Amino acid sequence: MRNVERLCLAHFWVAFAAFLVASLLGAWQMWVRSPLGANIGTPTPGHYFMSVTAHGVSMAYVLTTFFIMGFGYFVAVTSLGRPLPGKVWAWIAFWMAIVGVVMVLIPIIMGQASVLFTFYPPLTASPWFYIGLVLVVVGSWVWCILMFVAMREWKRENPGQPVPLAMFATVANAVMWLWTTVGVAAELLFQVIPASLGIVQTIDAGLARTLFSWTLHAIVYFWLIPAYIALYTMIPRAAGGRLYSDTMGRLTFILFLVYSLPVGMHHLMMDPEHGNGWKFIQMLLTVFVSVPTLLTIFTIMASLEIAGRLRGGRGVFGWIAKLPWERPAVLATGLAFVMLGFGGFGGLINMGYGMNAMVHNTSWVTAHFHLIFGGSVVIMYFAIAYEIWPRLTGREHASPAPLRWQLWLWFIGMMVMTLPWHLLGLQGQWRRVANFNYADPIIAAWGPWVLVSFFGGLVLLASALLFVRNLAVLHRSPLPVAQRPLYALAVHPPHRVPAALNGFGLWNVLVLVLMLLAYGYPIAQFVIEPSPAAMVHRMH
Amino acid sequence: MTDRPPEIHEQRILGTELLWAVGVGVLVAATLSVVVFTALSRDINPPSNVERIDPKTLHLSGEFAEHNLGTTVGPDGRVTARMIATQFMFVPRCIAVPSGRAVTLRFASPDVIHGLLITRTNVNTMVVPGFVAQVHTEFTRDEDLLMPCHEYCGLGHSEMWATVQVMPDDRFKPGPDGRVSCAQR
């Protein structure tokens, strides 16, 4: 570690502070919606949607962006073994993003930005809300540039050498993030902020939704890639094994870069502003997003098998029992895979061109992204935090037991919360409502399952509190950290790799071609034949 | 805990990976086949008619003027139900539809983005201002179905829902003007 400990810890603590607050709000929202919270009168829908906005913004924008930036700096320094270039810029980006978060949160608390984290116009919030978001994004762009510079300088010092996989993947994520933010940046700068400031009085809602969809799917992979970086580069080592294949890792991250972008219109399957052909093309491309995940499951399983066999595991499945499940990182991986299985299956239904009609905007969708992001991805954020916190603080946990408890609680809570949501979604329970009328017989029948999911939410809240406690106590632990390697070696460490697997020039061209194919006409149609604009509805 | 490198030949690793890649290919192809087959054979398509309408004037004249809202049976026997989705209600609040017959549902929004689903059916669409949302369907059970707004449209969003009254075909009798209203129950 070369003096980036404070930088990383600052990012992580902002991320996890937002996470804790958002967990509290989430549990409260579930109570309000349940039969227990019905008919109380207070809180009002105004409070509820304020809370949902804060929950979504904190989890989806603050937790993720700050965690990913902090983790990127950590990876750049530890995997490349050289100081972070432009550390001053990293701090400037950090403070810029902090100012952005404050600018976002104040209007939310004042009730002037209850537009939820997807802020679909014509509803518009206070301009401060959007300008704050822009500042967070600009901070993350600085991070992207620092990641490129770190990789380029390392390449110059190590000509012809393969970039370490952890850094290669981090830069893949930075490249993807720049592409990803183009959609929402265009929506904010050209449509939403002028509307919010009162410069224009009408807005093309269909175009805004289309531009947001450009960002909406790839952003999920921006959140997910750190989890996959840990799976490829840290988990095989934590389990005592080797990475099965370094090349497969590179291929996976390249596939994420290529296929997470031209697929966002699968969020618009039920929208009237796009034709079936374009929906169909993006549905086809969406199927291929499952490929990198399927490759990952194979490679990580094979890597864990190596660890299990080195520890004396025999037979087809005997190695599974021999894995060191008592280590939090290994346990988190197992639990993440179970949640990924359920969530991935649900995702295939969402993607289905016809089946989407059964589940669009129902609790099924809420369940899907809570299970994949809140479940699989966030539990790997926990695992990463537990792996690297000792290196950042120089201290060791007295016992891994509270860490394991926390991971189990998160898993159980997430399953108990989201499985009933899937069921309710299939029965037609819709999303984003402050309260249900349990006097209606259809809705009354849902009541018991809503209560079960609320219980899951309480377990999640307990886990969130325990997580923050586990990290906080480490800062005071008397045990000095034992030095051990962090990154896994591959079974056959790469000596030379083709240029295509060591950089992103070629892949950027492919992304451009696919984006033109998938989004060219769907966006151009709003210019060719502008749709009648709607009046801006200001919520501030 | 030893850290001896496991002895797996590179060719063997590549072989297993290729085998898995074939498996992934089969899975992707199977998923796509199911989706494409059901879309074609059962004519299941998302609501995507891309039909523009001005949200600022749609209530003044034409198809979505007040007297045209609700359920109409055309001279050719086609059943069409029109509704406006607005903050925070559907107009009209109840539509009557026959069971076992093709029905076309048409929606438009004069203000913000709404969406709707009808419980116990696969009717689902977004209602984006600037466009007419159209769904073709056939109701199979005679009952009152709940039709909530499923996209956040403002603080009153939770109170926005309508009723779809599915009637047996013999009770679904249009008046002389070809219109059918919900029965009082």
XYZ file of C-alpha atoms in Angstrom:
725
model
C 0.000 0.000 0.000
C 1.460 3.309 -0.955
C -0.323 5.873 1.050
C -3.757 5.522 -0.498
C -5.236 4.019 2.666
C -6.927 7.274 3.674
C -8.221 7.829 0.141
C -9.732 4.347 -0.032
C -11.172 4.433 3.488
C -12.752 7.842 2.858
C -14.551 6.493 -0.220
C -15.611 3.279 1.481
C -16.955 4.968 4.594
C -19.071 7.387 2.548
C -20.379 4.394 0.577
C -21.251 2.380 3.664
C -22.727 5.321 5.560
C -25.119 5.823 2.637
C -25.781 2.091 2.643
C -26.733 2.085 6.326
C -29.130 5.013 6.009
C -30.678 3.493 2.894
C -31.136 0.141 4.674
C -33.035 1.884 7.463
C -35.264 3.674 4.955
C -35.859 0.436 3.049
C -37.045 -1.413 6.150
C -39.305 1.522 7.073
C -40.840 1.603 3.586
C -41.684 -2.079 3.819
C -43.470 -1.487 7.090
C -45.526 1.359 5.611
C -46.634 -0.819 2.706
C -47.471 -3.837 4.842
C -50.830 -4.498 6.532
C -49.136 -3.381 9.789
C -48.462 0.101 8.483
C -51.737 0.487 6.575
C -54.480 2.770 7.858
C -52.157 4.642 10.195
C -52.721 7.888 8.276
C -49.204 9.155 8.847
C -46.708 8.988 7.267
C -48.058 10.576 4.123
C -47.271 9.505 0.549
C -45.024 12.574 0.461
C -42.847 11.041 3.174
C -42.921 7.668 1.487
C -41.763 8.866 -1.932
C -39.156 11.114 -0.334
C -37.852 7.989 1.369
C -37.938 5.868 -1.790
C -36.003 8.570 -3.631
C -33.394 8.742 -0.868
C -33.189 4.928 -0.695
C -32.666 4.550 -4.441
C -30.207 7.423 -4.767
C -28.168 6.255 -1.757
C -28.000 2.612 -2.788
C -27.734 2.965 -6.552
C -25.613 6.105 -6.874
C -23.768 6.795 -3.615
C -22.941 3.305 -2.291
C -21.913 2.063 -5.719
C -19.999 5.034 -7.123
C -17.970 5.647 -3.975
C -17.302 1.955 -3.420
C -16.195 1.437 -7.029
C -13.922 4.489 -6.987
C -12.306 3.479 -3.690
C -11.869 -0.097 -4.849
C -10.390 1.085 -8.161
C -7.725 3.137 -6.388
C -6.955 0.150 -4.158
C -6.629 -2.205 -7.143
C -4.498 0.259 -9.120
C -1.980 0.498 -6.307
C -1.934 -3.109 -5.136
C -2.157 -4.962 -8.464
C 0.260 -2.705 -10.377
C 2.624 -2.287 -7.426
C 3.227 1.396 -8.106
C 1.955 4.654 -6.594
C -1.336 6.093 -7.788
C -0.747 8.751 -10.436
C -2.605 12.023 -9.840
C -3.587 11.374 -6.250
C -4.473 15.058 -5.844
C -7.029 14.636 -8.610
C -8.457 11.638 -6.817
C -9.093 13.802 -3.749
C -10.552 16.600 -5.878
C -12.912 14.060 -7.481
C -13.839 12.749 -4.044
C -14.777 16.186 -2.716
C -16.582 17.063 -5.920
C -18.697 13.940 -5.536
C -19.313 14.734 -1.858
C -20.548 18.215 -2.759
C -22.730 16.538 -5.393
C -24.230 14.133 -2.873
C -25.063 16.989 -0.472
C -26.667 18.935 -3.334
C -28.777 15.878 -4.155
C -29.789 15.075 -0.599
C -30.894 18.546 0.538
C -33.705 18.933 -2.021
C -34.766 15.327 -1.352
C -35.105 16.025 2.385
C -36.946 19.265 1.624
C -39.459 17.292 -0.436
C -38.438 19.050 -3.669
C -37.073 15.998 -5.452
C -39.546 13.160 -4.891
C -38.991 11.847 -8.407
C -37.350 8.517 -7.412
C -33.857 7.640 -8.537
C -34.990 7.110 -12.144
C -36.457 10.698 -12.336
C -38.592 10.129 -15.444
C -39.724 13.473 -16.908
C -42.155 15.266 -17.407
C -41.949 15.051 -13.580
C -38.996 17.207 -12.605
C -37.223 17.917 -9.331
C -35.301 20.905 -8.051
C -32.365 21.684 -10.389
C -29.969 21.126 -7.463
C -30.906 17.452 -7.478
C -29.747 17.002 -11.078
C -26.718 19.271 -10.817
C -25.609 17.291 -7.764
C -25.951 14.060 -9.731
C -23.883 15.571 -12.538
C -21.129 16.431 -10.037
C -21.070 12.818 -8.782
C -20.798 11.600 -12.370
C -18.044 14.095 -13.209
C -16.152 12.905 -10.114
C -16.446 9.353 -11.413
C -15.145 10.481 -14.823
C -11.994 11.794 -13.126
C -11.669 8.340 -11.569
C -11.968 6.749 -15.030
C -9.159 8.934 -16.370
C -6.936 8.108 -13.385
C -7.495 4.409 -14.034
C -6.458 4.821 -17.701
C -3.366 6.786 -16.713
C -2.354 4.219 -14.099
C -2.627 1.399 -16.640
C -0.823 3.317 -19.374
C 2.092 4.249 -17.128
C 2.414 0.642 -15.968
C 2.376 -0.549 -19.588
C 5.119 1.899 -20.466
C 7.270 0.567 -17.636
C 6.450 -3.056 -18.478
C 6.344 -3.239 -22.264
C 4.743 -6.360 -23.660
C 3.643 -7.602 -20.236
C 0.029 -8.583 -19.599
C -1.769 -6.033 -17.422
C -2.705 -7.788 -14.154
C -6.262 -9.100 -14.470
C -7.631 -7.034 -11.557
C -6.461 -3.809 -13.208
C -7.485 -4.910 -16.691
C -11.008 -5.490 -15.367
C -11.059 -2.190 -13.489
C -10.130 -0.312 -16.652
C -12.761 -2.300 -18.587
C -15.270 -0.980 -16.073
C -13.976 2.585 -16.450
C -14.267 2.381 -20.243
C -17.757 0.951 -19.963
C -18.783 3.626 -17.452
C -17.791 6.436 -19.834
C -19.977 4.894 -22.542
C -22.751 4.274 -20.018
C -22.997 7.823 -18.738
C -23.379 9.337 -22.225
C -27.116 8.528 -22.290
C -28.070 10.026 -18.946
C -25.683 12.955 -19.417
C -27.431 13.861 -22.695
C -30.837 13.498 -21.036
C -29.846 15.712 -18.099
C -27.959 18.407 -19.970
C -30.220 18.828 -23.000
C -33.634 17.950 -21.600
C -34.128 17.664 -17.861
C -31.960 20.445 -16.414
C -33.279 23.089 -18.857
C -36.819 21.948 -17.972
C -36.090 22.018 -14.266
C -34.566 25.499 -14.484
C -37.661 26.749 -16.310
C -35.767 27.516 -19.537
C -38.120 25.242 -21.469
C -41.729 24.399 -20.626
C -42.173 21.193 -22.601
C -40.195 17.977 -22.866
C -40.071 14.935 -25.130
C -40.804 12.201 -22.596
C -40.209 9.330 -25.020
C -36.747 10.582 -25.952
C -35.863 11.086 -22.281
C -36.879 7.523 -21.467
C -34.852 6.215 -24.386
C -31.719 8.117 -23.368
C -32.118 6.937 -19.780
C -32.452 3.335 -20.959
C -29.029 3.702 -22.642
C -27.602 4.153 -19.138
C -30.031 2.042 -17.188
C -28.742 -1.396 -18.017
C -25.009 -0.839 -18.311
C -24.979 1.001 -14.986
C -25.972 -2.284 -13.370
C -22.850 -3.900 -14.792
C -20.802 -0.948 -13.552
C -22.000 -1.943 -10.071
C -21.482 -5.647 -10.707
C -17.938 -5.674 -12.121
C -16.162 -5.071 -8.766
C -17.900 -8.210 -7.487
C -16.608 -10.139 -10.497
C -13.116 -8.693 -10.032
C -13.139 -10.147 -6.531
C -14.425 -13.493 -7.846
C -11.610 -13.797 -10.390
C -8.697 -12.273 -8.568
C -9.268 -12.632 -4.827
C -11.604 -15.527 -4.143
C -9.413 -18.326 -5.601
C -6.610 -17.135 -3.309
C -8.928 -16.778 -0.312
C -10.038 -20.385 -0.862
C -6.428 -21.556 -1.121
C -6.447 -22.331 -4.837
C -5.567 -20.887 -8.196
C -7.486 -19.060 -10.897
C -8.425 -21.667 -13.487
C -7.914 -19.390 -16.482
C -6.652 -15.816 -16.742
C -7.701 -15.577 -20.402
C -11.299 -16.433 -19.561
C -11.270 -13.577 -17.054
C -10.119 -11.091 -19.702
C -12.703 -12.375 -22.139
C -15.469 -12.038 -19.554
C -14.739 -8.391 -18.800
C -14.480 -7.595 -22.509
C -17.864 -9.244 -23.099
C -19.334 -7.119 -20.310
C -17.990 -3.988 -21.967
C -19.422 -4.989 -25.332
C -22.812 -6.455 -24.385
C -23.988 -4.418 -21.433
C -24.534 -1.292 -23.538
C -26.685 -2.056 -26.614
C -29.402 -3.766 -24.547
C -30.997 -1.012 -22.430
C -34.230 -0.985 -24.416
C -35.265 -4.237 -22.782
C -36.357 -1.860 -20.010
C -38.738 -0.315 -22.563
C -40.404 -3.503 -23.802
C -43.827 -2.209 -22.694
C -43.270 1.308 -24.067
C -45.341 2.690 -26.935
C -42.577 4.839 -28.463
C -40.534 2.014 -30.000
C -41.377 -0.565 -32.627
C -41.217 -4.300 -32.153
C -38.206 -4.726 -34.429
C -35.940 -2.590 -32.250
C -37.203 -4.218 -29.099
C -36.508 -7.575 -30.681
C -32.937 -6.674 -31.691
C -32.087 -5.467 -28.200
C -33.733 -8.555 -26.725
C -31.442 -10.700 -28.891
C -28.394 -8.783 -27.698
C -29.624 -9.071 -24.104
C -29.437 -12.852 -24.252
C -25.710 -12.536 -24.854
C -25.231 -10.618 -21.601
C -25.795 -13.945 -19.865
C -22.665 -15.335 -21.549
C -19.995 -13.592 -19.417
C -21.860 -14.583 -16.280
C -22.112 -18.206 -17.386
C -18.372 -18.189 -18.204
C -17.658 -16.737 -14.777
C -19.670 -19.373 -12.951
C -17.651 -22.057 -14.726
C -14.235 -20.488 -14.153
C -14.828 -19.673 -10.498
C -16.292 -23.127 -9.805
C -13.233 -24.696 -11.454
C -10.924 -22.448 -9.418
C -12.703 -23.405 -6.206
C -12.494 -27.062 -7.210
C -8.713 -26.697 -7.405
C -8.741 -25.300 -3.867
C -11.019 -28.078 -2.614
C -8.856 -30.792 -4.141
C -5.655 -29.242 -2.779
C -7.301 -29.523 0.620
C -7.949 -33.211 0.138
C -11.380 -33.214 -1.507
C -12.130 -36.340 -3.562
C -14.823 -37.421 -5.971
C -17.154 -35.402 -8.144
C -18.587 -33.285 -5.327
C -16.274 -34.109 -2.402
C -14.181 -30.972 -2.998
C -17.155 -28.723 -2.156
C -17.283 -29.892 1.463
C -13.504 -29.441 1.819
C -13.603 -25.750 0.878
C -12.753 -23.370 3.735
C -16.329 -22.164 4.223
C -15.312 -20.665 7.575
C -13.522 -17.894 5.662
C -15.928 -14.988 5.025
C -14.779 -14.482 1.435
C -15.502 -18.095 0.504
C -18.826 -18.115 2.304
C -19.871 -14.882 0.583
C -19.024 -16.387 -2.806
C -21.190 -19.441 -2.186
C -24.122 -17.324 -1.023
C -23.656 -14.886 -3.925
C -23.867 -17.762 -6.409
C -27.125 -19.047 -4.924
C -28.686 -15.579 -5.182
C -27.251 -15.142 -8.679
C -28.960 -18.383 -9.679
C -32.416 -17.246 -8.562
C -31.922 -13.685 -9.751
C -30.490 -14.754 -13.089
C -33.450 -17.018 -13.749
C -35.804 -14.152 -12.989
C -33.783 -11.962 -15.328
C -34.332 -14.367 -18.209
C -38.082 -13.992 -17.674
C -37.789 -10.188 -17.654
C -35.836 -10.300 -20.878
C -38.388 -12.531 -22.610
C -39.926 -10.508 -25.385
C -43.437 -11.774 -24.595
C -43.055 -12.843 -20.966
C -42.043 -9.341 -19.910
C -45.726 -8.366 -20.016
C -46.416 -10.636 -17.031
C -43.870 -8.944 -14.814
C -43.152 -5.419 -16.067
C -43.335 -2.890 -13.208
C -44.509 -5.503 -10.735
C -42.820 -6.571 -7.516
C -41.140 -9.287 -9.588
C -38.816 -6.648 -11.043
C -38.127 -5.129 -7.625
C -37.330 -8.627 -6.407
C -35.048 -9.287 -9.378
C -32.781 -6.302 -8.928
C -32.728 -6.535 -5.139
C -31.628 -10.162 -5.471
C -28.952 -9.548 -8.112
C -27.648 -6.181 -6.970
C -28.592 -6.075 -3.284
C -27.910 -9.784 -2.956
C -25.102 -11.099 -5.142
C -23.264 -7.826 -5.774
C -23.547 -6.229 -2.349
C -22.612 -9.439 -0.521
C -19.420 -9.426 -2.626
C -18.895 -5.768 -1.633
C -19.026 -7.052 1.958
C -16.510 -9.793 1.110
C -14.193 -7.258 -0.533
C -14.456 -4.951 2.471
C -13.644 -7.828 4.832
C -10.662 -8.852 2.655
C -9.096 -5.441 2.272
C -10.051 -3.642 5.505
C -7.181 -5.337 7.398
C -4.785 -4.097 4.726
C -6.150 -0.562 4.943
C -6.100 -0.395 8.736
C -3.188 -2.725 9.457
C -5.405 -4.609 11.913
C -6.944 -8.053 12.008
C -10.334 -9.256 13.223
C -10.279 -11.104 16.530
C -12.694 -13.694 15.138
C -14.382 -14.187 11.781
C -17.581 -15.374 13.485
C -19.413 -12.000 13.475
C -18.413 -11.622 9.824
C -19.983 -14.973 8.955
C -23.097 -14.128 10.957
C -23.452 -10.911 9.047
C -23.157 -12.649 5.666
C -25.669 -15.358 6.599
C -28.142 -12.756 7.861
C -27.827 -10.813 4.616
C -28.428 -13.940 2.560
C -31.391 -15.125 4.629
C -32.912 -11.645 4.743
C -32.557 -11.204 0.995
C -34.145 -14.569 0.202
C -37.014 -14.078 2.666
C -37.665 -10.604 1.277
C -37.401 -11.283 -2.454
C -38.997 -14.723 -2.910
C -42.428 -13.431 -1.757
C -41.934 -10.374 -3.977
C -41.471 -12.640 -6.985
C -44.667 -14.465 -6.108
C -46.628 -11.248 -5.526
C -45.314 -9.789 -8.763
C -46.690 -12.727 -10.703
C -50.053 -12.089 -9.042
C -49.942 -8.508 -10.271
C -48.710 -6.576 -7.232
C -47.380 -3.378 -8.754
C -44.322 -1.346 -7.849
C -43.746 2.065 -6.330
C -46.858 2.618 -4.259
C -46.961 4.205 -0.827
C -49.792 2.040 0.492
C -52.082 -0.754 -0.538
C -55.822 -0.853 -0.018
C -56.046 -4.086 1.951
C -59.851 -3.809 1.934
C -59.745 -4.982 -1.693
C -60.072 -8.791 -1.711
C -57.308 -9.300 -4.311
C -54.900 -7.137 -2.328
C -55.973 -8.601 1.015
C -54.820 -12.034 -0.168
C -51.317 -10.629 -0.657
C -51.102 -9.393 2.952
C -49.451 -12.452 4.553
C -46.690 -12.544 1.922
C -46.087 -8.815 2.352
C -45.567 -9.491 6.063
C -43.093 -12.287 5.316
C -41.080 -9.994 3.061
C -41.160 -7.251 5.719
C -39.601 -9.739 8.140
C -36.858 -10.345 5.552
C -36.318 -6.590 5.427
C -35.804 -6.498 9.193
C -33.203 -9.280 8.947
C -31.429 -7.258 6.252
C -31.428 -4.200 8.484
C -29.887 -6.239 11.316
C -27.224 -7.474 8.905
C -26.484 -3.940 7.689
C -25.985 -2.749 11.267
C -23.726 -5.713 12.049
C -21.685 -5.042 8.903
C -20.930 -1.454 9.849
C -20.156 -2.567 13.395
C -17.734 -5.241 12.072
C -15.820 -2.653 10.071
C -15.867 -0.050 12.831
C -14.448 -2.360 15.521
C -11.575 -3.309 13.239
C -10.238 0.241 13.493
C -9.664 -0.443 17.215
C -8.576 -4.065 17.010
C -5.299 -4.695 18.869
C -4.251 -7.505 16.508
C -1.714 -6.482 13.854
C -2.431 -7.774 10.366
C -0.611 -10.878 9.165
C 0.939 -10.353 5.744
C -0.585 -12.583 3.094
C -0.961 -12.275 -0.644
C -4.249 -10.880 -1.901
C -4.423 -11.778 -5.566
C -4.703 -15.283 -6.939
C -2.214 -16.679 -9.403
C -3.574 -18.390 -12.478
C -2.865 -22.091 -12.957
C -0.870 -20.972 -15.977
C 0.036 -17.333 -15.383
C 0.024 -15.463 -18.687
C 3.426 -14.452 -20.050
C 2.236 -12.701 -23.179
C -1.301 -11.998 -24.260
C -2.585 -10.709 -27.601
C -2.964 -6.928 -27.753
C -6.734 -7.390 -28.012
C -6.741 -8.959 -24.544
C -4.454 -6.318 -23.073
C -6.255 -3.119 -24.109
C -9.588 -1.758 -25.284
C -9.018 0.029 -28.621
C -10.589 -2.686 -30.741
C -13.472 -3.219 -28.336
C -14.404 0.453 -28.307
C -14.911 0.244 -32.055
C -17.157 -2.774 -31.602
C -19.171 -0.988 -28.908
C -19.619 1.973 -31.241
C -20.877 -0.273 -34.048
C -23.293 -2.119 -31.776
C -24.577 1.108 -30.242
C -25.207 2.582 -33.691
C -27.043 -0.576 -34.647
C -29.113 -0.852 -31.487
C -29.743 2.810 -30.609
C -29.123 4.651 -33.890
C -32.654 4.676 -35.243
C -34.486 4.476 -31.887
C -32.893 7.817 -30.943
C -32.870 9.286 -34.462
C -36.645 8.734 -34.812
C -37.223 11.502 -32.272
C -35.311 13.868 -34.565
C -36.781 12.589 -37.840
C -40.340 12.902 -36.562
C -40.383 14.662 -33.176
C -43.036 13.309 -30.880
C -45.447 15.900 -29.478
C -43.833 17.306 -26.355
C -45.480 17.171 -22.941
C -45.762 20.002 -20.417
C -43.103 19.884 -17.714
C -44.562 18.942 -14.305
C -42.400 20.489 -11.607
C -42.341 18.870 -8.178
C -40.484 21.795 -6.581
C -1.653 -25.267 3.618
C 0.558 -25.926 0.627
C 0.615 -23.693 -2.393
C 2.012 -26.117 -4.900
C 0.764 -25.334 -8.370
C -1.888 -27.806 -9.433
C -0.857 -29.892 -12.391
C -3.491 -29.258 -15.013
C -2.325 -29.112 -18.572
C -3.270 -26.040 -20.550
C -4.853 -28.167 -23.275
C -7.104 -29.796 -20.706
C -8.215 -26.410 -19.384
C -8.967 -25.250 -22.911
C -10.871 -28.472 -23.610
C -13.169 -28.044 -20.598
C -13.713 -24.405 -21.478
C -14.705 -25.230 -25.033
C -17.095 -27.879 -23.761
C -18.685 -25.322 -21.428
C -18.814 -22.781 -24.237
C -20.830 -25.271 -26.285
C -23.138 -25.712 -23.287
C -23.569 -21.944 -23.017
C -24.287 -21.781 -26.739
C -26.973 -24.444 -26.423
C -28.532 -22.643 -23.466
C -28.590 -19.291 -25.279
C -29.984 -20.889 -28.429
C -32.665 -22.723 -26.448
C -33.703 -19.552 -24.606
C -33.926 -17.611 -27.837
C -35.845 -20.375 -29.573
C -38.488 -20.445 -26.865
C -38.891 -16.676 -26.962
C -39.028 -16.470 -30.744
C -41.268 -19.519 -31.099
C -43.841 -18.230 -28.599
C -43.759 -14.742 -30.111
C -44.428 -16.099 -33.603
C -46.702 -19.047 -32.926
C -48.888 -17.413 -30.279
C -48.575 -13.898 -31.671
C -47.222 -12.532 -28.400
C -45.674 -9.141 -28.980
C -45.097 -6.149 -26.730
C -47.399 -3.141 -27.169
C -45.438 -1.132 -29.754
C -47.671 0.691 -32.183
C -45.606 3.959 -32.195
C -48.619 6.206 -32.755
C -48.128 9.857 -31.897
C -50.676 12.103 -30.180
C -50.319 15.584 -28.720
C -50.692 15.374 -24.935
C -51.540 19.092 -24.705
C -54.645 18.897 -26.910
C -55.801 15.267 -26.860
C -58.766 16.023 -24.558
C -60.127 18.807 -26.786
C -61.182 16.803 -29.803
C -60.769 13.517 -31.545
C -60.466 10.038 -30.229
C -59.707 10.923 -26.595
C -62.309 13.679 -26.179
C -64.613 12.938 -23.254
C -67.572 11.618 -25.241
C -65.384 9.015 -26.945
C -63.957 7.527 -23.751
C -65.050 4.128 -22.458
C -66.039 1.032 -24.361
C -67.424 1.164 -27.898
C -68.564 -1.633 -30.185
C -67.989 -0.703 -33.798
C -70.356 -1.521 -36.689
C -68.084 -4.460 -37.491
C -68.411 -5.790 -33.929
C -64.918 -4.795 -32.837
C -64.642 -3.858 -29.181
C -62.431 -0.887 -28.331
C -61.985 0.651 -24.876
C -60.390 4.076 -24.585
C -59.075 5.611 -21.395
C -57.098 8.651 -20.386
C -54.449 8.061 -17.762
C -53.974 11.324 -15.881
C -52.723 12.479 -12.488
C -54.191 10.640 -10.487
C -56.996 8.690 -12.082
C -58.098 6.791 -15.115
C -60.977 8.329 -17.050
C -63.402 6.618 -16.983
C -62.786 4.822 -13.706
C -64.399 1.623 -14.926
C -64.565 -0.033 -18.323
C -66.800 -2.931 -19.346
C -65.409 -5.587 -21.646
C -66.810 -8.894 -22.920
C -65.180 -12.205 -22.095
C -64.019 -14.504 -24.855
C -63.820 -11.798 -27.527
C -60.965 -9.772 -28.950
C -60.680 -6.402 -27.242
C -58.468 -3.441 -28.123
C -57.438 -1.189 -25.268
C -56.170 2.305 -26.093
C -54.650 4.724 -23.600
C -53.166 8.215 -23.724
C -51.726 10.578 -21.134
C -52.146 14.368 -21.175
C -49.558 14.967 -18.447
C -46.808 12.633 -17.168
C -45.715 9.038 -17.703
C -48.150 6.450 -16.382
C -48.359 2.719 -16.833
C -50.870 0.012 -16.139
C -51.418 -3.645 -15.704
C -54.610 -5.638 -15.222
C -54.280 -8.164 -12.423
C -54.613 -11.871 -13.343
C -53.996 -11.080 -17.031
C -50.909 -10.287 -19.069
C -52.179 -6.842 -20.050
C -49.319 -4.454 -19.372
C -48.209 -1.221 -21.001
C -46.548 2.073 -20.312
C -48.506 5.225 -21.133
C -45.980 7.827 -22.286
C -47.261 11.331 -23.109
C -46.868 11.880 -26.839
C -47.923 8.347 -27.783
C -51.032 6.165 -27.798
C -50.493 2.911 -25.932
C -52.438 0.065 -27.479
C -52.949 -3.504 -26.223
C -54.838 -6.306 -27.962
C -56.156 -8.935 -25.623
C -58.959 -11.334 -24.805
C -60.398 -11.645 -21.309
C -61.316 -15.133 -20.193
C -62.918 -14.841 -16.742
C -66.061 -12.944 -15.748
C -64.973 -10.871 -12.801
C -63.981 -7.394 -11.718
C -60.283 -6.915 -12.291
C -58.037 -4.319 -10.747
C -56.171 -2.002 -13.106
C -53.625 0.065 -11.165
C -51.223 2.697 -12.471
C -47.842 0.973 -12.126
C -45.445 3.798 -12.937
C -44.745 6.501 -10.370
C -46.606 9.596 -11.576
C -46.509 11.883 -8.548
C -47.499 11.891 -4.891
C -51.043 10.660 -5.605
C -49.817 7.688 -7.618
C -50.900 5.093 -5.056
C -54.540 6.179 -5.368
C -54.675 5.755 -9.136
C -56.504 2.674 -10.271
C -59.489 1.635 -12.337
C -61.739 -1.385 -12.600
C -62.134 -3.647 -15.601
C -65.546 -5.290 -15.526
C -65.439 -8.470 -17.576
C -68.956 -9.526 -18.605
C -70.217 -12.733 -20.148
C -70.769 -12.120 -23.833
C -74.571 -12.444 -23.574
C -74.746 -9.637 -21.022
C -72.385 -7.387 -22.985
C -75.061 -5.396 -24.854
C -74.119 -2.127 -26.534
C -76.673 0.687 -26.517
C -77.941 2.303 -29.739
C -74.804 4.476 -29.829
C -72.602 1.350 -29.716
C -71.399 2.105 -26.189
C -71.235 -0.145 -23.131
C -70.877 1.103 -19.579
C -70.047 -0.685 -16.357
C -73.019 -2.260 -14.575
C -73.830 -1.041 -11.074
C -72.995 -3.785 -8.566
